[in-house]
Tab-separated table of C-alpha atoms in Angstrom:
chain	number	residue	atom	x	y	z
A	89	MET	CA	12.115	3.838	4.290
A	90	ASP	CA	10.462	0.917	6.880
A	91	GLN	CA	8.945	3.777	8.666
A	92	GLU	CA	5.308	3.418	10.847
A	93	PHE	CA	3.520	5.975	10.129
A	94	ALA	CA	1.598	7.604	13.371
A	95	SER	CA	-1.809	7.353	11.206
A	96	SER	CA	-3.071	5.375	8.802
A	97	LEU	CA	-4.570	8.456	6.803
A	98	LEU	CA	-0.908	9.472	6.824
A	99	GLU	CA	-0.140	6.173	5.480
A	100	ASN	CA	-2.739	6.436	2.861
A	101	ALA	CA	-2.019	9.687	1.677
A	102	VAL	CA	2.109	8.604	1.430
A	103	SER	CA	1.206	5.393	-0.739
A	104	ALA	CA	-1.303	7.527	-2.851
A	105	PHE	CA	1.647	9.752	-4.266
A	106	ALA	CA	4.238	7.368	-4.169
A	107	SER	CA	2.289	5.550	-6.614
A	108	LEU	CA	2.488	8.352	-9.073
A	109	PRO	CA	6.004	7.697	-11.591
A	110	GLY	CA	8.711	9.410	-10.287
A	111	ILE	CA	7.465	9.816	-6.901
A	112	GLY	CA	9.314	7.591	-4.146
A	113	ARG	CA	8.118	7.064	-0.458
A	114	LYS	CA	10.342	10.225	0.788
A	115	THR	CA	9.131	12.645	-1.469
A	116	ALA	CA	5.454	11.537	-1.066
A	117	LEU	CA	6.093	11.804	2.718
A	118	ARG	CA	7.300	15.382	2.202
A	119	LEU	CA	3.950	16.261	-0.368
A	120	ALA	CA	1.873	14.796	2.072
A	121	LEU	CA	3.171	16.833	5.235
A	122	HIS	CA	2.939	19.921	2.724
A	123	LEU	CA	-0.513	19.369	2.405
A	124	LEU	CA	-1.221	19.331	5.461
A	125	LYS	CA	-0.147	22.529	6.537
A	126	GLN	CA	-2.098	24.086	3.592
A	127	SER	CA	-5.689	25.532	4.006
A	128	GLU	CA	-8.515	22.827	4.327
A	129	THR	CA	-10.282	24.166	1.292
A	130	ASP	CA	-7.024	24.064	-0.812
A	131	VAL	CA	-6.320	20.751	0.107
A	132	VAL	CA	-10.487	19.409	-0.705
A	133	ALA	CA	-9.577	21.469	-4.027
A	134	PHE	CA	-6.612	19.436	-4.597
A	135	GLY	CA	-8.562	16.152	-3.989
A	136	GLU	CA	-11.150	17.099	-6.073
A	137	ALA	CA	-8.988	18.055	-9.114
A	138	VAL	CA	-7.629	14.801	-9.071
A	139	THR	CA	-10.940	13.020	-8.929
A	140	ARG	CA	-13.010	15.028	-11.483
A	141	LEU	CA	-10.178	14.863	-13.953
A	142	ARG	CA	-10.611	10.972	-14.052
A	143	ARG	CA	-14.248	10.879	-13.603
A	144	GLU	CA	-15.488	13.765	-16.276
A	145	ILE	CA	-12.871	14.072	-18.761
A	146	ARG	CA	-14.163	13.400	-22.229
A	147	TYR	CA	-12.262	12.189	-25.092
A	148	CYS	CA	-12.855	13.912	-29.024
A	149	LYS	CA	-14.896	11.434	-30.648
A	150	VAL	CA	-12.820	12.156	-34.199
A	151	CYS	CA	-9.078	12.726	-32.753
A	152	HIS	CA	-9.132	11.142	-29.323
A	153	ASN	CA	-7.601	14.002	-27.952
A	154	ILE	CA	-8.996	15.485	-23.986
A	155	SER	CA	-12.087	17.197	-24.844
A	156	GLU	CA	-14.769	19.368	-23.035
A	157	SER	CA	-17.071	18.793	-25.809
A	158	GLU	CA	-17.975	15.859	-28.068
A	159	VAL	CA	-15.746	17.022	-31.199
A	160	CYS	CA	-12.744	18.984	-29.815
A	161	PRO	CA	-12.078	22.662	-30.719
A	162	ILE	CA	-9.184	21.814	-33.269
A	163	CYS	CA	-11.418	18.942	-34.930
A	164	ALA	CA	-14.271	21.651	-34.911
A	165	SER	CA	-12.297	24.842	-36.117
A	166	PRO	CA	-13.224	26.176	-39.529
A	167	ALA	CA	-9.774	27.690	-40.004
A	168	ARG	CA	-7.791	23.992	-39.536
A	169	ASP	CA	-7.019	21.966	-42.764
A	170	ALA	CA	-9.090	18.962	-42.143
A	171	SER	CA	-7.240	17.344	-44.905
A	172	THR	CA	-3.752	16.934	-43.095
A	173	VAL	CA	-3.901	14.452	-40.364
A	174	CYS	CA	-0.963	14.071	-37.759
A	175	VAL	CA	-0.659	10.697	-35.841
A	176	VAL	CA	0.636	11.161	-32.469
A	177	GLU	CA	1.036	9.012	-29.217
A	178	ASN	CA	-0.483	10.714	-26.902
A	179	VAL	CA	-2.247	14.090	-25.564
A	180	LYS	CA	1.083	15.792	-24.844
A	181	ASP	CA	2.214	15.175	-28.274
A	182	VAL	CA	-0.698	17.279	-29.511
A	183	MET	CA	0.328	20.375	-27.015
A	184	SER	CA	3.749	19.980	-28.607
A	185	ILE	CA	3.238	20.213	-31.889
A	186	GLU	CA	0.552	23.072	-31.360
A	187	ASN	CA	3.214	24.905	-29.578
A	188	THR	CA	5.677	24.669	-32.874
A	189	GLN	CA	2.404	26.634	-34.613
A	190	GLN	CA	3.783	24.892	-37.735
A	191	HIS	CA	0.834	22.281	-38.314
A	192	HIS	CA	-2.430	23.231	-39.198
A	193	GLY	CA	-4.246	20.275	-40.104
A	194	LEU	CA	-6.060	18.082	-37.366
A	195	TYR	CA	-4.742	14.970	-34.815
A	196	HIS	CA	-4.993	11.835	-34.126
A	197	VAL	CA	-3.951	10.644	-30.588
A	198	LEU	CA	-3.369	6.804	-30.785
A	199	GLY	CA	-2.782	6.965	-26.886
A	200	GLY	CA	0.146	4.832	-26.910
A	201	LEU	CA	2.460	2.721	-29.276
A	202	ILE	CA	2.354	-0.695	-30.571
A	203	SER	CA	4.641	-2.570	-27.965
A	204	PRO	CA	4.954	-6.798	-27.969
A	205	MET	CA	7.290	-6.208	-25.090
A	206	ASP	CA	4.595	-4.421	-22.985
A	207	GLY	CA	1.847	-6.222	-24.600
A	208	ILE	CA	0.356	-3.696	-26.238
A	209	GLY	CA	-0.875	-4.736	-30.112
A	210	PRO	CA	-2.256	-2.664	-32.637
A	211	GLN	CA	-6.027	-3.371	-31.160
A	212	ASP	CA	-4.732	-1.459	-27.813
A	213	ILE	CA	-4.638	1.660	-29.649
A	214	GLU	CA	-6.730	3.708	-31.985
A	215	ILE	CA	-5.336	2.528	-35.196
A	216	ASP	CA	-8.866	0.912	-36.361
A	217	SER	CA	-10.306	4.609	-36.135
A	218	LEU	CA	-7.612	5.962	-37.600
A	219	VAL	CA	-7.835	3.762	-40.779
A	220	GLU	CA	-11.778	4.734	-40.512
A	221	ARG	CA	-11.144	8.040	-40.590
A	222	VAL	CA	-9.046	7.523	-43.773
A	223	ALA	CA	-11.292	5.229	-45.570
A	224	ALA	CA	-14.232	7.736	-45.153
A	225	GLY	CA	-12.054	10.191	-47.490
A	226	GLY	CA	-11.026	13.849	-47.250
A	227	VAL	CA	-7.538	13.127	-45.980
A	228	ASN	CA	-4.759	14.006	-47.923
A	229	GLU	CA	-1.834	13.540	-46.204
A	230	VAL	CA	-1.254	11.338	-43.100
A	231	ILE	CA	2.061	12.459	-40.979
A	232	LEU	CA	3.416	10.235	-38.651
A	233	ALA	CA	4.779	12.328	-35.670
A	234	LEU	CA	5.501	9.282	-33.356
A	235	SER	CA	9.123	8.730	-31.438
A	236	ALA	CA	12.043	7.650	-33.136
A	237	THR	CA	12.262	4.615	-31.192
A	238	MET	CA	11.565	0.947	-31.513
A	239	GLU	CA	7.634	1.159	-30.746
A	240	GLY	CA	7.591	4.277	-33.051
A	241	ASP	CA	9.022	2.827	-35.811
A	242	THR	CA	6.726	-0.633	-35.399
A	243	THR	CA	3.978	1.301	-35.115
A	244	ASN	CA	4.858	3.941	-38.318
A	245	PHE	CA	5.182	0.600	-40.104
A	246	TYR	CA	1.964	-1.085	-39.346
A	247	ILE	CA	0.084	2.092	-40.048
A	248	PHE	CA	1.772	2.256	-42.969
A	249	ARG	CA	0.334	-1.175	-44.121
A	250	ARG	CA	-2.875	-0.341	-42.931
A	251	LEU	CA	-3.147	2.665	-45.311
A	252	ALA	CA	-1.892	0.624	-48.137
A	253	PRO	CA	-5.166	0.213	-49.712
A	254	TYR	CA	-5.531	3.735	-49.538
A	255	PRO	CA	-2.238	5.173	-52.410
A	256	GLN	CA	-4.321	8.653	-53.028
A	257	VAL	CA	-3.011	9.234	-49.462
A	258	LYS	CA	0.229	10.414	-48.788
A	259	ILE	CA	1.994	9.081	-46.049
A	260	THR	CA	5.169	11.207	-44.167
A	261	MET	CA	6.853	11.532	-41.132
A	262	LEU	CA	8.659	13.698	-39.214
A	263	ALA	CA	12.137	14.688	-40.180
A	264	ARG	CA	14.875	13.194	-38.455
A	265	GLY	CA	18.335	15.806	-38.520
A	266	VAL	CA	20.369	17.381	-35.888
A	267	SER	CA	18.615	19.244	-33.557
A	268	VAL	CA	18.595	22.796	-33.705
A	269	GLY	CA	20.976	24.070	-30.929
A	270	ASN	CA	23.379	20.822	-31.351
A	271	GLU	CA	26.849	20.310	-32.008
A	272	ILE	CA	27.899	17.915	-34.594
A	273	GLU	CA	30.636	16.437	-32.432
A	274	TYR	CA	27.732	15.347	-29.835
A	275	THR	CA	25.089	14.249	-32.688
A	276	ASP	CA	24.993	10.190	-33.094
A	277	SER	CA	26.003	8.714	-36.206
A	278	LEU	CA	22.208	7.302	-37.177
A	279	THR	CA	21.072	10.586	-37.057
A	280	LEU	CA	23.931	12.605	-38.526
A	281	GLY	CA	23.686	10.182	-41.378
A	282	ARG	CA	19.639	10.722	-41.749
A	283	SER	CA	20.490	14.408	-41.827
A	284	ILE	CA	23.317	14.207	-44.770
A	285	LEU	CA	20.909	12.167	-46.820
A	286	ASN	CA	17.778	14.544	-46.095
A	287	ARG	CA	20.287	17.583	-46.525
A	288	THR	CA	17.631	20.589	-47.526
A	289	PRO	CA	18.295	23.540	-49.654
A	290	PHE	CA	20.473	26.339	-47.681
A	291	THR	CA	18.485	29.660	-47.244
A	292	ASP	CA	18.978	32.883	-45.120
A	293	THR	CA	16.092	32.148	-43.208
A	294	PHE	CA	16.889	28.933	-42.031
A	295	ALA	CA	20.516	30.167	-41.158
A	296	SER	CA	19.307	32.841	-38.520
A	297	GLN	CA	16.906	30.404	-36.568
B	229	MET	CA	5.222	25.820	-20.692
B	230	ASP	CA	2.497	28.562	-22.052
B	231	GLN	CA	0.390	25.840	-23.569
B	232	GLU	CA	-3.396	25.732	-24.144
B	233	PHE	CA	-4.776	22.954	-22.332
B	234	ALA	CA	-8.054	20.849	-24.322
B	235	SER	CA	-9.608	20.980	-20.810
B	236	SER	CA	-10.184	22.734	-17.706
B	237	LEU	CA	-9.962	19.077	-16.068
B	238	LEU	CA	-6.672	18.893	-17.019
B	239	GLU	CA	-5.669	22.598	-16.281
B	240	ASN	CA	-6.990	22.208	-12.774
B	241	ALA	CA	-5.439	19.002	-12.106
B	242	VAL	CA	-2.178	20.133	-13.527
B	243	SER	CA	-2.534	23.336	-11.393
B	244	ALA	CA	-3.187	21.168	-8.471
B	245	PHE	CA	-0.004	19.214	-8.600
B	246	ALA	CA	2.177	22.367	-9.760
B	247	SER	CA	1.364	23.709	-6.713
B	248	LEU	CA	3.179	20.932	-4.539
B	249	PRO	CA	6.921	21.570	-3.446
B	250	GLY	CA	9.155	20.831	-6.189
B	251	ILE	CA	6.835	19.839	-8.877
B	252	GLY	CA	7.080	22.285	-11.985
B	253	ARG	CA	3.946	22.807	-14.792
B	254	LYS	CA	5.443	20.020	-17.005
B	255	THR	CA	6.111	17.163	-14.243
B	256	ALA	CA	2.267	18.102	-12.957
B	257	LEU	CA	1.393	17.374	-16.269
B	258	ARG	CA	3.335	14.070	-16.992
B	259	LEU	CA	1.298	13.138	-13.275
B	260	ALA	CA	-2.257	14.073	-14.322
B	261	LEU	CA	-1.968	12.072	-17.548
B	262	HIS	CA	-0.460	9.029	-15.666
B	263	LEU	CA	-3.848	9.451	-13.471
B	264	LEU	CA	-6.001	9.191	-16.766
B	265	LYS	CA	-4.535	5.897	-17.689
B	266	GLN	CA	-5.410	4.249	-14.240
B	267	SER	CA	-8.768	3.284	-13.189
B	268	GLU	CA	-11.651	5.544	-11.889
B	269	THR	CA	-11.531	3.469	-8.401
B	270	ASP	CA	-7.786	3.840	-7.792
B	271	VAL	CA	-7.972	8.105	-8.750
B	272	VAL	CA	-10.733	8.590	-6.766
B	273	ALA	CA	-9.139	6.700	-4.142
B	274	PHE	CA	-6.461	8.851	-4.824
B	275	GLY	CA	-8.593	11.999	-4.180
B	276	GLU	CA	-10.133	11.022	-1.284
B	277	ALA	CA	-6.553	9.670	0.588
B	278	VAL	CA	-5.533	13.315	0.225
B	279	THR	CA	-8.877	14.882	1.266
B	280	ARG	CA	-9.236	12.732	3.878
B	281	LEU	CA	-5.625	13.232	5.225
B	282	ARG	CA	-6.279	17.397	5.746
B	283	ARG	CA	-9.688	16.839	6.877
B	284	GLU	CA	-9.529	13.848	9.435
B	285	ILE	CA	-6.014	14.303	10.573
B	286	ARG	CA	-5.707	14.654	14.318
B	287	TYR	CA	-2.471	15.713	16.444
B	288	CYS	CA	-1.877	14.077	19.783
B	289	LYS	CA	-2.914	16.682	22.499
B	290	VAL	CA	0.198	15.640	24.551
B	291	CYS	CA	3.111	16.075	21.790
B	292	HIS	CA	1.895	17.322	18.920
B	293	ASN	CA	2.460	14.712	16.874
B	294	ILE	CA	0.121	12.906	14.098
B	295	SER	CA	-2.033	10.556	15.900
B	296	GLU	CA	-5.231	8.868	15.019
B	297	SER	CA	-5.979	9.190	19.090
B	298	GLU	CA	-6.286	11.759	21.490
B	299	VAL	CA	-2.999	10.844	22.691
B	300	CYS	CA	-0.334	9.330	20.341
B	301	PRO	CA	0.420	5.667	20.803
B	302	ILE	CA	4.310	7.002	22.249
B	303	CYS	CA	2.988	9.226	24.655
B	304	ALA	CA	0.194	6.250	25.824
B	305	SER	CA	2.861	3.657	25.646
B	306	PRO	CA	4.064	2.608	29.466
B	307	ALA	CA	7.653	1.502	27.951
B	308	ARG	CA	8.508	4.864	27.107
B	309	ASP	CA	10.414	7.579	29.922
B	310	ALA	CA	7.789	9.988	30.221
B	311	SER	CA	10.785	11.746	32.011
B	312	THR	CA	13.073	12.267	28.590
B	313	VAL	CA	11.198	14.944	26.003
B	314	CYS	CA	12.643	15.101	22.959
B	315	VAL	CA	11.925	18.854	21.130
B	316	VAL	CA	11.589	18.335	17.096
B	317	GLU	CA	10.722	20.480	14.382
B	318	ASN	CA	8.467	18.409	12.697
B	319	VAL	CA	6.619	14.831	12.362
B	320	LYS	CA	9.143	13.684	9.838
B	321	ASP	CA	11.951	14.129	12.407
B	322	VAL	CA	9.770	11.756	14.805
B	323	MET	CA	10.197	9.250	12.406
B	324	SER	CA	13.649	9.731	12.012
B	325	ILE	CA	14.875	9.705	15.503
B	326	GLU	CA	12.095	6.499	15.857
B	327	ASN	CA	14.235	4.964	13.601
B	328	THR	CA	17.829	4.959	15.189
B	329	GLN	CA	15.982	3.278	17.984
B	330	GLN	CA	18.348	5.241	20.137
B	331	HIS	CA	15.633	7.527	22.199
B	332	HIS	CA	13.644	5.455	24.639
B	333	GLY	CA	11.767	9.018	25.727
B	334	LEU	CA	8.794	10.920	24.727
B	335	TYR	CA	8.598	13.739	22.197
B	336	HIS	CA	7.349	17.231	21.391
B	337	VAL	CA	6.720	18.349	18.257
B	338	LEU	CA	7.172	21.948	17.358
B	339	GLY	CA	5.621	22.174	14.145
B	340	GLY	CA	8.176	25.297	12.485
B	341	LEU	CA	11.188	26.596	13.794
B	342	ILE	CA	11.839	30.368	15.127
B	343	SER	CA	12.501	32.083	11.642
B	344	PRO	CA	12.068	36.182	11.674
B	345	MET	CA	12.507	36.099	8.402
B	346	ASP	CA	9.467	34.148	7.551
B	347	GLY	CA	7.700	35.846	9.997
B	348	ILE	CA	7.684	32.411	12.650
B	349	GLY	CA	7.435	33.968	16.187
B	350	PRO	CA	7.681	31.705	19.314
B	351	GLN	CA	4.061	32.048	19.751
B	352	ASP	CA	3.872	30.131	15.741
B	353	ILE	CA	4.823	27.166	17.297
B	354	GLU	CA	4.257	25.014	20.301
B	355	ILE	CA	6.824	26.594	22.965
B	356	ASP	CA	4.124	27.521	25.479
B	357	SER	CA	2.877	23.917	25.371
B	358	LEU	CA	6.578	22.661	26.083
B	359	VAL	CA	6.983	25.133	28.921
B	360	GLU	CA	3.621	24.010	30.055
B	361	ARG	CA	4.618	20.174	30.234
B	362	VAL	CA	7.687	20.985	31.806
B	363	ALA	CA	6.207	23.475	34.531
B	364	ALA	CA	3.421	20.219	35.214
B	365	GLY	CA	6.304	18.274	36.519
B	366	GLY	CA	7.540	14.728	35.415
B	367	VAL	CA	10.137	16.045	33.300
B	368	ASN	CA	14.075	14.998	33.976
B	369	GLU	CA	15.725	16.208	30.337
B	370	VAL	CA	14.768	17.848	27.552
B	371	ILE	CA	16.274	17.213	24.509
B	372	LEU	CA	16.871	20.070	21.692
B	373	ALA	CA	16.869	17.707	18.749
B	374	LEU	CA	16.573	21.308	16.257
B	375	SER	CA	18.630	21.487	12.611
B	376	ALA	CA	22.159	22.948	13.086
B	377	THR	CA	20.596	25.916	11.025
B	378	MET	CA	20.402	29.652	12.267
B	379	GLU	CA	16.624	29.193	12.698
B	380	GLY	CA	17.874	25.685	14.702
B	381	ASP	CA	19.907	27.676	16.686
B	382	THR	CA	17.612	30.382	17.587
B	383	THR	CA	14.894	28.455	18.687
B	384	ASN	CA	17.473	26.399	20.699
B	385	PHE	CA	18.627	29.492	22.674
B	386	TYR	CA	15.017	30.832	22.987
B	387	ILE	CA	13.424	27.760	24.631
B	388	PHE	CA	16.803	27.453	27.065
B	389	ARG	CA	15.930	30.758	28.287
B	390	ARG	CA	12.081	30.007	28.410
B	391	LEU	CA	13.046	26.920	30.750
B	392	ALA	CA	15.507	28.970	32.804
B	393	PRO	CA	12.747	28.816	35.743
B	394	TYR	CA	13.182	25.105	36.081
B	395	PRO	CA	16.916	24.313	37.049
B	396	GLN	CA	16.224	20.770	38.090
B	397	VAL	CA	15.631	19.978	34.306
B	398	LYS	CA	18.604	19.037	32.476
B	399	ILE	CA	18.645	20.863	29.195
B	400	THR	CA	20.791	18.512	26.286
B	401	MET	CA	20.844	18.948	22.498
B	402	LEU	CA	22.007	16.658	19.757
B	403	ALA	CA	25.996	15.870	19.700
B	404	ARG	CA	27.788	17.704	16.840
B	405	GLY	CA	30.926	15.761	14.813
B	406	VAL	CA	31.829	14.063	11.754
B	407	SER	CA	29.179	11.983	9.980
B	408	VAL	CA	29.281	8.687	10.195
B	409	GLY	CA	30.991	7.633	6.858
B	410	ASN	CA	32.285	10.976	6.088
B	411	GLU	CA	35.833	11.676	5.646
B	412	ILE	CA	37.836	14.591	7.501
B	413	GLU	CA	39.155	15.930	4.272
B	414	TYR	CA	35.668	16.575	3.500
B	415	THR	CA	34.385	17.814	6.924
B	416	ASP	CA	33.778	21.511	7.315
B	417	SER	CA	35.852	23.396	10.058
B	418	LEU	CA	33.151	24.320	12.311
B	419	THR	CA	31.989	20.634	12.414
B	420	LEU	CA	35.684	18.977	12.614
B	421	GLY	CA	36.500	21.620	15.697
B	422	ARG	CA	33.078	20.643	17.819
B	423	SER	CA	33.551	16.887	16.846
B	424	ILE	CA	37.342	17.643	18.724
B	425	LEU	CA	35.961	19.573	21.928
B	426	ASN	CA	33.400	17.050	22.130
B	427	ARG	CA	35.683	13.847	21.486
B	428	THR	CA	34.350	10.710	23.353
B	429	PRO	CA	36.258	7.939	24.855
B	430	PHE	CA	37.412	5.253	22.216
B	431	THR	CA	35.552	1.628	22.486
B	432	ASP	CA	35.666	-1.024	20.060
B	433	THR	CA	32.283	-0.882	19.805
B	434	PHE	CA	32.179	2.342	18.198
B	435	ALA	CA	35.406	1.233	16.126
B	436	SER	CA	33.465	-1.107	14.568
B	437	GLN	CA	30.243	1.086	13.352
């Protein structure tokens, strides 16, 4: 759309929205015009929510998850198993795993994956701090819960090597297999192969899920 | 997603984005996390662009289009034909019609369509001001460029009746017909019927478009 906007205020707001991932200028214009119809209080609250998010956000100094206090509620909880640390790429992954209610340990948020193509090296993400946590003792297991992609695999392998000096720490990774609800016919052969190699004893509990 | 956010700052930002049309909580979270990765300057600029848009926006006192001055550049332009007024629903429609470069007159932005279902009556949109413009004289033609929907038709008819006391003013509407590039086979019969009734002389210019 090579449209001239009647106002630079509108132009600025449209450009701001269009800078967000997955939002083109057409959608951005729709969002801006929507906000114009809302009450001034609501729109000012919107602007402030965005500004404050970036200005005032803090990260847990232990696991680097988003937090309102110096140490996040998960790291601070006596109910969590501090000897098991689950390594994830970002804050969203913490939420996804918390949703499963299957992990009772702590987290370590890397803030990205090693990706030479994008110029992201091991120094750019929270790997040193992970090694420090392990070196400090008290960690028995590190669960690598990274994406099953080239970048995830690279990062897994790098962390695995960095943690080699601590053989008492068990390093595990998420099981790869057929997704629940997926048909065998449509499962890719790599995943299917892995799911045969890593087959598990059949129990009624699993069958009913 | 019934997720607990680690921070009320994040929660607020996600709720703000999720209040926009077409953006669910999952996308809202993605947008908020994207902003967290951007520089503070950029994010503050984003927040301000939104806030200022709503706070400082002004509307042309003649046509009600978005404007930075009391009278918008279109209404103020001596190059435009002030005797032809094109009635549109909203600001986006002005942009769409300006893009065609086929309208050389002025506009009148209603700011909505009559829609009893949504509780929008003639008093809620800029119809009185349109009638005043026509009553003040100098307008020879009013082009009704509203959507081909129930609401558009209702509004067209209402405006037509309100302008009945001014028989010297010609009231026209956009041509209905087969869209350029559309196949006859897939054109609905109402549109096809209208396009036969309103057939136009064949010229080489049209054929090549």
